[in-house]
Amino acid sequence: MKITVVGCTGSMSGPNSSASSYLIQADDGTRTWSIICDLGPGSMGQLLNHLDPRDLDAIAISHCHADHMVDLVGMHVYRRWHPQGALGPVLCIGPSVTRDRVRGTDGTTAEETYDTEFTFVTAQHGHSITVGPMTITPFDALHPVEAYGYRIEGPSVDGGRVTMAYTGDTDSCDTITQMAQGVDFLLSEAAFTEQHDPVRGMHLTGRRAGELAQEAGVGRLVLTHIQPWTDTNIPLAEAREVFDGPIDVATAESQWML
Ligand SMILES: [Zn+2]
Ligand SMILES: [Zn+2]
């Protein structure tokens, strides 16, 4: 399984990266299968550096805040109007409101279904969907809107199986701990810092991301969704206080092979 950071800046695009978007790929022996988790502002263009959208097998949207989904409109335009012909529909797993939110962002009416670009499937906690050699399972997240984290299991480079999980946006909660249980790789948001953000029910801090990784016993923690105004060393130091394992901070184009 290969994980590529297409974009990782929190809450908006940043000076060195587009907003949230992560490409998860695995080979089944005949071809490479590709899932993109979130398509935040600027990510559609950056994705073109890594993948021909013709080869995309599924999109998984964590929630419909703008910083995670507005580039679905770009994906729609690319798929419908490509001069060499329409690309056809791609599976799009996400909140029940995803189609409506694409309409709102795009400025279209209820007659626009986007069915020729997307096969919308509403995420359901614990209900796995198979994408080639990978399975993707949504878990309820704790955020002010309908939100999910995703656990993805697939083949490892050495012929075994590996599991990764992506928190989306969430505060600490039992279902996200359940999602992260024993994964090899946890991509966790750390949008808040302990010093500046007392608000609960919205985001993890670096410390709470570290606590999640420690409690779930993950193999590696990668912190992401850090805003441009935050020094990444702050959430990193917070996470290091509570998690014993390896920790990275996501940057655009970072890759891991599992
Ligand atoms: Zn966000
Ligand atoms: Zn959000």
PDB file of C-alpha atoms and ligand atoms in Angstrom:
ATOM      1  CA  MET A   1       0.000   0.000   0.000  1.00  0.00           C
ATOM      2  CA  LYS A   2       1.306   3.418  -0.951  1.00  0.00           C
ATOM      3  CA  ILE A   3       0.148   6.590   0.789  1.00  0.00           C
ATOM      4  CA  THR A   4       0.784   9.969  -0.869  1.00  0.00           C
ATOM      5  CA  VAL A   5      -0.021  13.359   0.619  1.00  0.00           C
ATOM      6  CA  VAL A   6      -1.630  15.360  -2.175  1.00  0.00           C
ATOM      7  CA  GLY A   7      -2.476  18.186   0.219  1.00  0.00           C
ATOM      8  CA  CYS A   8      -2.363  18.536   3.996  1.00  0.00           C
ATOM      9  CA  THR A   9      -2.847  22.150   5.110  1.00  0.00           C
ATOM     10  CA  GLY A  10      -5.591  22.492   7.723  1.00  0.00           C
ATOM     11  CA  SER A  11      -8.811  24.435   7.232  1.00  0.00           C
ATOM     12  CA  MET A  12      -7.655  26.125   3.988  1.00  0.00           C
ATOM     13  CA  SER A  13      -4.973  25.849   1.330  1.00  0.00           C
ATOM     14  CA  GLY A  14      -1.521  26.930   2.504  1.00  0.00           C
ATOM     15  CA  PRO A  15       1.664  28.430   1.112  1.00  0.00           C
ATOM     16  CA  ASN A  16       3.304  25.029   0.651  1.00  0.00           C
ATOM     17  CA  SER A  17       0.353  22.700   0.169  1.00  0.00           C
ATOM     18  CA  SER A  18      -3.251  22.493  -0.924  1.00  0.00           C
ATOM     19  CA  ALA A  19      -5.857  21.514   1.675  1.00  0.00           C
ATOM     20  CA  SER A  20      -6.645  17.938   2.766  1.00  0.00           C
ATOM     21  CA  SER A  21      -6.285  15.193   0.179  1.00  0.00           C
ATOM     22  CA  TYR A  22      -4.561  11.823   0.475  1.00  0.00           C
ATOM     23  CA  LEU A  23      -4.017   9.186  -2.201  1.00  0.00           C
ATOM     24  CA  ILE A  24      -4.080   5.546  -1.067  1.00  0.00           C
ATOM     25  CA  GLN A  25      -2.981   2.959  -3.654  1.00  0.00           C
ATOM     26  CA  ALA A  26      -2.505  -0.793  -3.737  1.00  0.00           C
ATOM     27  CA  ASP A  27      -1.642  -3.358  -6.376  1.00  0.00           C
ATOM     28  CA  ASP A  28      -3.636  -6.561  -6.852  1.00  0.00           C
ATOM     29  CA  GLY A  29      -1.059  -8.162  -9.171  1.00  0.00           C
ATOM     30  CA  THR A  30      -2.737  -6.964 -12.355  1.00  0.00           C
ATOM     31  CA  ARG A  31      -3.095  -3.219 -11.774  1.00  0.00           C
ATOM     32  CA  THR A  32      -2.904  -0.417  -9.236  1.00  0.00           C
ATOM     33  CA  TRP A  33      -6.115   0.579  -7.432  1.00  0.00           C
ATOM     34  CA  SER A  34      -6.474   4.131  -6.164  1.00  0.00           C
ATOM     35  CA  ILE A  35      -8.621   5.755  -3.477  1.00  0.00           C
ATOM     36  CA  ILE A  36      -8.491   9.475  -2.758  1.00  0.00           C
ATOM     37  CA  CYS A  37      -9.505  10.598   0.730  1.00  0.00           C
ATOM     38  CA  ASP A  38     -10.881  14.161   0.584  1.00  0.00           C
ATOM     39  CA  LEU A  39     -10.463  16.781  -2.160  1.00  0.00           C
ATOM     40  CA  GLY A  40      -9.870  20.099  -0.420  1.00  0.00           C
ATOM     41  CA  PRO A  41      -9.100  23.435  -2.143  1.00  0.00           C
ATOM     42  CA  GLY A  42      -6.278  23.131  -4.664  1.00  0.00           C
ATOM     43  CA  SER A  43      -6.038  19.345  -4.436  1.00  0.00           C
ATOM     44  CA  MET A  44      -7.565  18.524  -7.812  1.00  0.00           C
ATOM     45  CA  GLY A  45      -4.645  20.218  -9.592  1.00  0.00           C
ATOM     46  CA  GLN A  46      -2.039  18.646  -7.306  1.00  0.00           C
ATOM     47  CA  LEU A  47      -3.608  15.205  -7.787  1.00  0.00           C
ATOM     48  CA  LEU A  48      -2.781  15.455 -11.502  1.00  0.00           C
ATOM     49  CA  ASN A  49       0.919  15.234 -10.535  1.00  0.00           C
ATOM     50  CA  HIS A  50       0.282  11.758  -9.114  1.00  0.00           C
ATOM     51  CA  LEU A  51      -2.632  10.157 -10.931  1.00  0.00           C
ATOM     52  CA  ASP A  52      -4.590  10.255 -14.189  1.00  0.00           C
ATOM     53  CA  PRO A  53      -8.195  10.709 -12.962  1.00  0.00           C
ATOM     54  CA  ARG A  54      -9.147   7.913 -15.418  1.00  0.00           C
ATOM     55  CA  ASP A  55      -7.334   5.531 -13.079  1.00  0.00           C
ATOM     56  CA  LEU A  56      -9.160   6.662  -9.930  1.00  0.00           C
ATOM     57  CA  ASP A  57     -11.351   3.937  -8.386  1.00  0.00           C
ATOM     58  CA  ALA A  58     -12.965   5.676  -5.424  1.00  0.00           C
ATOM     59  CA  ILE A  59     -13.240   8.967  -3.571  1.00  0.00           C
ATOM     60  CA  ALA A  60     -13.937   8.989   0.175  1.00  0.00           C
ATOM     61  CA  ILE A  61     -15.075  12.341   1.602  1.00  0.00           C
ATOM     62  CA  SER A  62     -14.719  12.644   5.382  1.00  0.00           C
ATOM     63  CA  HIS A  63     -17.224  15.480   5.742  1.00  0.00           C
ATOM     64  CA  CYS A  64     -18.630  18.382   3.794  1.00  0.00           C
ATOM     65  CA  HIS A  65     -16.728  21.293   5.266  1.00  0.00           C
ATOM     66  CA  ALA A  66     -15.320  23.234   2.315  1.00  0.00           C
ATOM     67  CA  ASP A  67     -11.678  22.485   3.131  1.00  0.00           C
ATOM     68  CA  HIS A  68     -12.326  18.773   2.466  1.00  0.00           C
ATOM     69  CA  MET A  69     -14.610  18.662  -0.557  1.00  0.00           C
ATOM     70  CA  VAL A  70     -14.796  21.741  -2.813  1.00  0.00           C
ATOM     71  CA  ASP A  71     -12.519  20.241  -5.458  1.00  0.00           C
ATOM     72  CA  LEU A  72     -15.187  17.617  -6.180  1.00  0.00           C
ATOM     73  CA  VAL A  73     -16.419  20.353  -8.518  1.00  0.00           C
ATOM     74  CA  GLY A  74     -13.079  20.313 -10.342  1.00  0.00           C
ATOM     75  CA  MET A  75     -13.227  16.515 -10.522  1.00  0.00           C
ATOM     76  CA  HIS A  76     -16.746  16.773 -11.999  1.00  0.00           C
ATOM     77  CA  VAL A  77     -15.615  19.252 -14.672  1.00  0.00           C
ATOM     78  CA  TYR A  78     -12.563  17.144 -15.559  1.00  0.00           C
ATOM     79  CA  ARG A  79     -14.630  13.957 -15.851  1.00  0.00           C
ATOM     80  CA  ARG A  80     -17.503  15.446 -17.835  1.00  0.00           C
ATOM     81  CA  TRP A  81     -15.743  17.782 -20.216  1.00  0.00           C
ATOM     82  CA  HIS A  82     -12.357  16.200 -20.945  1.00  0.00           C
ATOM     83  CA  PRO A  83     -11.677  16.809 -24.669  1.00  0.00           C
ATOM     84  CA  GLN A  84     -10.782  13.161 -25.234  1.00  0.00           C
ATOM     85  CA  GLY A  85     -14.182  12.097 -23.907  1.00  0.00           C
ATOM     86  CA  ALA A  86     -16.022  11.795 -20.622  1.00  0.00           C
ATOM     87  CA  LEU A  87     -14.305   9.652 -17.981  1.00  0.00           C
ATOM     88  CA  GLY A  88     -17.518   8.177 -16.560  1.00  0.00           C
ATOM     89  CA  PRO A  89     -18.661   7.861 -12.960  1.00  0.00           C
ATOM     90  CA  VAL A  90     -16.361   7.110 -10.041  1.00  0.00           C
ATOM     91  CA  LEU A  91     -17.509   5.760  -6.675  1.00  0.00           C
ATOM     92  CA  CYS A  92     -17.837   8.629  -4.164  1.00  0.00           C
ATOM     93  CA  ILE A  93     -18.359   7.575  -0.539  1.00  0.00           C
ATOM     94  CA  GLY A  94     -19.266  10.332   1.894  1.00  0.00           C
ATOM     95  CA  PRO A  95     -21.884  12.041   4.051  1.00  0.00           C
ATOM     96  CA  SER A  96     -25.550  11.934   2.991  1.00  0.00           C
ATOM     97  CA  VAL A  97     -25.352  15.616   1.997  1.00  0.00           C
ATOM     98  CA  THR A  98     -22.415  15.284  -0.409  1.00  0.00           C
ATOM     99  CA  ARG A  99     -24.369  15.653  -3.666  1.00  0.00           C
ATOM    100  CA  ASP A 100     -26.245  18.694  -2.310  1.00  0.00           C
ATOM    101  CA  ARG A 101     -23.008  20.286  -1.189  1.00  0.00           C
ATOM    102  CA  VAL A 102     -21.420  19.768  -4.611  1.00  0.00           C
ATOM    103  CA  ARG A 103     -24.491  21.470  -6.120  1.00  0.00           C
ATOM    104  CA  GLY A 104     -24.161  24.365  -3.681  1.00  0.00           C
ATOM    105  CA  THR A 105     -20.460  24.802  -4.410  1.00  0.00           C
ATOM    106  CA  ASP A 106     -20.976  24.507  -8.157  1.00  0.00           C
ATOM    107  CA  GLY A 107     -24.070  26.754  -8.197  1.00  0.00           C
ATOM    108  CA  THR A 108     -26.425  24.255  -9.865  1.00  0.00           C
ATOM    109  CA  THR A 109     -30.056  23.295  -9.254  1.00  0.00           C
ATOM    110  CA  ALA A 110     -31.698  20.019  -8.164  1.00  0.00           C
ATOM    111  CA  GLU A 111     -31.880  18.892 -11.802  1.00  0.00           C
ATOM    112  CA  GLU A 112     -28.097  18.452 -11.775  1.00  0.00           C
ATOM    113  CA  THR A 113     -27.431  14.952 -10.404  1.00  0.00           C
ATOM    114  CA  TYR A 114     -23.716  14.558 -11.261  1.00  0.00           C
ATOM    115  CA  ASP A 115     -24.572  10.894 -11.952  1.00  0.00           C
ATOM    116  CA  THR A 116     -22.347  10.827 -15.035  1.00  0.00           C
ATOM    117  CA  GLU A 117     -19.293  11.694 -12.857  1.00  0.00           C
ATOM    118  CA  PHE A 118     -20.018  10.253  -9.423  1.00  0.00           C
ATOM    119  CA  THR A 119     -21.762   7.220  -7.997  1.00  0.00           C
ATOM    120  CA  PHE A 120     -22.635   8.660  -4.596  1.00  0.00           C
ATOM    121  CA  VAL A 121     -22.782   6.188  -1.716  1.00  0.00           C
ATOM    122  CA  THR A 122     -23.608   7.384   1.796  1.00  0.00           C
ATOM    123  CA  ALA A 123     -21.036   6.279   4.344  1.00  0.00           C
ATOM    124  CA  GLN A 124     -22.380   4.134   7.176  1.00  0.00           C
ATOM    125  CA  HIS A 125     -20.443   3.490  10.345  1.00  0.00           C
ATOM    126  CA  GLY A 126     -18.896   0.024  10.221  1.00  0.00           C
ATOM    127  CA  HIS A 127     -20.132  -0.848   6.711  1.00  0.00           C
ATOM    128  CA  SER A 128     -17.124  -1.828   4.589  1.00  0.00           C
ATOM    129  CA  ILE A 129     -16.883  -1.247   0.859  1.00  0.00           C
ATOM    130  CA  THR A 130     -14.492  -3.211  -1.339  1.00  0.00           C
ATOM    131  CA  VAL A 131     -12.285  -1.326  -3.813  1.00  0.00           C
ATOM    132  CA  GLY A 132     -10.173  -3.890  -5.684  1.00  0.00           C
ATOM    133  CA  PRO A 133      -7.734  -5.408  -3.153  1.00  0.00           C
ATOM    134  CA  MET A 134      -8.653  -2.802  -0.491  1.00  0.00           C
ATOM    135  CA  THR A 135     -11.563  -2.502   1.893  1.00  0.00           C
ATOM    136  CA  ILE A 136     -12.617   0.897   3.195  1.00  0.00           C
ATOM    137  CA  THR A 137     -14.687   1.215   6.350  1.00  0.00           C
ATOM    138  CA  PRO A 138     -16.250   4.465   7.637  1.00  0.00           C
ATOM    139  CA  PHE A 139     -16.310   5.243  11.373  1.00  0.00           C
ATOM    140  CA  ASP A 140     -18.374   8.027  12.973  1.00  0.00           C
ATOM    141  CA  ALA A 141     -16.267  11.052  13.901  1.00  0.00           C
ATOM    142  CA  LEU A 142     -16.987  13.794  16.459  1.00  0.00           C
ATOM    143  CA  HIS A 143     -17.263  17.077  14.557  1.00  0.00           C
ATOM    144  CA  PRO A 144     -20.032  19.721  14.268  1.00  0.00           C
ATOM    145  CA  VAL A 145     -21.336  18.127  11.031  1.00  0.00           C
ATOM    146  CA  GLU A 146     -21.880  14.544   9.788  1.00  0.00           C
ATOM    147  CA  ALA A 147     -18.300  13.290   9.605  1.00  0.00           C
ATOM    148  CA  TYR A 148     -16.395  10.049   9.185  1.00  0.00           C
ATOM    149  CA  GLY A 149     -12.931   8.668   9.591  1.00  0.00           C
ATOM    150  CA  TYR A 150     -11.894   5.883   7.211  1.00  0.00           C
ATOM    151  CA  ARG A 151      -9.993   2.682   7.897  1.00  0.00           C
ATOM    152  CA  ILE A 152      -8.443   1.101   4.793  1.00  0.00           C
ATOM    153  CA  GLU A 153      -7.011  -2.399   4.685  1.00  0.00           C
ATOM    154  CA  GLY A 154      -5.032  -3.741   1.741  1.00  0.00           C
ATOM    155  CA  PRO A 155      -2.008  -5.670   0.530  1.00  0.00           C
ATOM    156  CA  SER A 156       1.415  -4.734   1.852  1.00  0.00           C
ATOM    157  CA  VAL A 157       4.538  -4.432  -0.290  1.00  0.00           C
ATOM    158  CA  ASP A 158       5.890  -7.656   1.249  1.00  0.00           C
ATOM    159  CA  GLY A 159       2.803  -9.696   0.339  1.00  0.00           C
ATOM    160  CA  GLY A 160       0.974  -9.477   3.673  1.00  0.00           C
ATOM    161  CA  ARG A 161      -1.850  -7.178   4.739  1.00  0.00           C
ATOM    162  CA  VAL A 162      -1.628  -3.685   6.185  1.00  0.00           C
ATOM    163  CA  THR A 163      -4.108  -1.232   7.607  1.00  0.00           C
ATOM    164  CA  MET A 164      -4.161   2.543   7.658  1.00  0.00           C
ATOM    165  CA  ALA A 165      -6.693   4.968   9.084  1.00  0.00           C
ATOM    166  CA  TYR A 166      -7.508   8.604   8.383  1.00  0.00           C
ATOM    167  CA  THR A 167      -9.338  10.579  11.046  1.00  0.00           C
ATOM    168  CA  GLY A 168     -10.860  13.301   8.851  1.00  0.00           C
ATOM    169  CA  ASP A 169     -11.776  16.095  11.280  1.00  0.00           C
ATOM    170  CA  THR A 170     -12.711  14.894  14.753  1.00  0.00           C
ATOM    171  CA  ASP A 171     -12.259  15.320  18.466  1.00  0.00           C
ATOM    172  CA  SER A 172     -11.441  12.267  20.592  1.00  0.00           C
ATOM    173  CA  CYS A 173     -14.280   9.712  20.639  1.00  0.00           C
ATOM    174  CA  ASP A 174     -14.760   5.975  21.091  1.00  0.00           C
ATOM    175  CA  THR A 175     -15.599   5.290  17.439  1.00  0.00           C
ATOM    176  CA  ILE A 176     -12.415   6.945  16.175  1.00  0.00           C
ATOM    177  CA  THR A 177     -10.364   5.021  18.757  1.00  0.00           C
ATOM    178  CA  GLN A 178     -12.070   1.866  17.459  1.00  0.00           C
ATOM    179  CA  MET A 179     -11.151   2.845  13.889  1.00  0.00           C
ATOM    180  CA  ALA A 180      -7.487   3.340  14.799  1.00  0.00           C
ATOM    181  CA  GLN A 181      -7.178   0.128  16.836  1.00  0.00           C
ATOM    182  CA  GLY A 182      -3.933  -1.594  15.868  1.00  0.00           C
ATOM    183  CA  VAL A 183      -3.464   0.103  12.496  1.00  0.00           C
ATOM    184  CA  ASP A 184       0.005   0.186  10.963  1.00  0.00           C
ATOM    185  CA  PHE A 185      -0.376   3.825   9.934  1.00  0.00           C
ATOM    186  CA  LEU A 186      -2.575   6.535  11.446  1.00  0.00           C
ATOM    187  CA  LEU A 187      -3.056   9.768   9.539  1.00  0.00           C
ATOM    188  CA  SER A 188      -4.460  12.021  12.222  1.00  0.00           C
ATOM    189  CA  GLU A 189      -5.569  15.588  12.138  1.00  0.00           C
ATOM    190  CA  ALA A 190      -4.002  17.843  14.772  1.00  0.00           C
ATOM    191  CA  ALA A 191      -5.622  21.172  14.001  1.00  0.00           C
ATOM    192  CA  PHE A 192      -5.640  22.484  17.550  1.00  0.00           C
ATOM    193  CA  THR A 193      -2.945  23.105  20.148  1.00  0.00           C
ATOM    194  CA  GLU A 194      -3.397  22.570  23.871  1.00  0.00           C
ATOM    195  CA  GLN A 195      -2.421  26.156  24.634  1.00  0.00           C
ATOM    196  CA  HIS A 196      -4.692  28.016  22.229  1.00  0.00           C
ATOM    197  CA  ASP A 197      -7.759  25.873  21.597  1.00  0.00           C
ATOM    198  CA  PRO A 198      -9.929  24.918  24.585  1.00  0.00           C
ATOM    199  CA  VAL A 199     -12.922  24.207  22.303  1.00  0.00           C
ATOM    200  CA  ARG A 200     -14.116  20.570  22.397  1.00  0.00           C
ATOM    201  CA  GLY A 201     -16.125  18.528  19.884  1.00  0.00           C
ATOM    202  CA  MET A 202     -14.291  19.970  16.882  1.00  0.00           C
ATOM    203  CA  HIS A 203     -10.634  18.935  16.425  1.00  0.00           C
ATOM    204  CA  LEU A 204      -7.795  16.962  17.941  1.00  0.00           C
ATOM    205  CA  THR A 205      -4.740  18.683  19.368  1.00  0.00           C
ATOM    206  CA  GLY A 206      -1.286  17.223  18.856  1.00  0.00           C
ATOM    207  CA  ARG A 207      -1.610  15.757  22.333  1.00  0.00           C
ATOM    208  CA  ARG A 208      -5.017  14.174  21.682  1.00  0.00           C
ATOM    209  CA  ALA A 209      -3.745  12.740  18.367  1.00  0.00           C
ATOM    210  CA  GLY A 210      -0.828  11.235  20.334  1.00  0.00           C
ATOM    211  CA  GLU A 211      -3.189   9.844  22.961  1.00  0.00           C
ATOM    212  CA  LEU A 212      -5.298   8.286  20.206  1.00  0.00           C
ATOM    213  CA  ALA A 213      -2.199   6.668  18.669  1.00  0.00           C
ATOM    214  CA  GLN A 214      -0.992   5.406  22.055  1.00  0.00           C
ATOM    215  CA  GLU A 215      -4.364   4.021  23.154  1.00  0.00           C
ATOM    216  CA  ALA A 216      -4.983   2.346  19.787  1.00  0.00           C
ATOM    217  CA  GLY A 217      -1.442   0.948  19.596  1.00  0.00           C
ATOM    218  CA  VAL A 218      -0.690   2.193  16.092  1.00  0.00           C
ATOM    219  CA  GLY A 219       2.563   1.537  14.233  1.00  0.00           C
ATOM    220  CA  ARG A 220       3.200   5.095  13.002  1.00  0.00           C
ATOM    221  CA  LEU A 221       1.468   8.411  13.577  1.00  0.00           C
ATOM    222  CA  VAL A 222       1.404  11.111  10.906  1.00  0.00           C
ATOM    223  CA  LEU A 223       0.043  14.511  11.954  1.00  0.00           C
ATOM    224  CA  THR A 224      -1.864  16.525   9.377  1.00  0.00           C
ATOM    225  CA  HIS A 225      -4.457  19.318   8.910  1.00  0.00           C
ATOM    226  CA  ILE A 226      -2.208  21.834  10.691  1.00  0.00           C
ATOM    227  CA  GLN A 227      -3.144  25.428   9.822  1.00  0.00           C
ATOM    228  CA  PRO A 228      -0.685  27.832   8.168  1.00  0.00           C
ATOM    229  CA  TRP A 229      -0.549  29.944  11.363  1.00  0.00           C
ATOM    230  CA  THR A 230       0.671  27.065  13.544  1.00  0.00           C
ATOM    231  CA  ASP A 231       4.322  26.060  13.970  1.00  0.00           C
ATOM    232  CA  THR A 232       4.205  22.313  13.206  1.00  0.00           C
ATOM    233  CA  ASN A 233       6.725  21.684  15.999  1.00  0.00           C
ATOM    234  CA  ILE A 234       4.028  22.518  18.576  1.00  0.00           C
ATOM    235  CA  PRO A 235       1.556  19.684  17.778  1.00  0.00           C
ATOM    236  CA  LEU A 236       4.558  17.415  17.104  1.00  0.00           C
ATOM    237  CA  ALA A 237       5.992  18.081  20.583  1.00  0.00           C
ATOM    238  CA  GLU A 238       2.563  17.558  22.159  1.00  0.00           C
ATOM    239  CA  ALA A 239       2.146  14.194  20.435  1.00  0.00           C
ATOM    240  CA  ARG A 240       5.673  13.100  21.394  1.00  0.00           C
ATOM    241  CA  GLU A 241       4.846  13.556  25.085  1.00  0.00           C
ATOM    242  CA  VAL A 242       2.224  10.829  24.954  1.00  0.00           C
ATOM    243  CA  PHE A 243       3.013   8.491  22.009  1.00  0.00           C
ATOM    244  CA  ASP A 244       6.052   6.188  22.118  1.00  0.00           C
ATOM    245  CA  GLY A 245       6.124   5.260  18.417  1.00  0.00           C
ATOM    246  CA  PRO A 246       7.409   7.059  15.295  1.00  0.00           C
ATOM    247  CA  ILE A 247       5.715  10.346  14.376  1.00  0.00           C
ATOM    248  CA  ASP A 248       5.902  12.351  11.149  1.00  0.00           C
ATOM    249  CA  VAL A 249       4.315  15.640  10.161  1.00  0.00           C
ATOM    250  CA  ALA A 250       2.633  15.430   6.744  1.00  0.00           C
ATOM    251  CA  THR A 251       3.987  17.654   4.000  1.00  0.00           C
ATOM    252  CA  ALA A 252       2.808  17.855   0.387  1.00  0.00           C
ATOM    253  CA  GLU A 253       4.133  14.944  -1.696  1.00  0.00           C
ATOM    254  CA  SER A 254       5.284  12.886   1.326  1.00  0.00           C
ATOM    255  CA  GLN A 255       4.957   9.165   0.585  1.00  0.00           C
ATOM    256  CA  TRP A 256       5.016   6.013   2.682  1.00  0.00           C
ATOM    257  CA  MET A 257       5.133   2.419   1.465  1.00  0.00           C
ATOM    258  CA  LEU A 258       3.497  -0.046   3.844  1.00  0.00           C
TER     259      LEU A 258
HETATM  260 ZN    ZN B   1     -10.966  20.561   8.080  1.00  0.00          ZN
HETATM  261 ZN    ZN B   2     -14.238  20.161   9.399  1.00  0.00          ZN
END
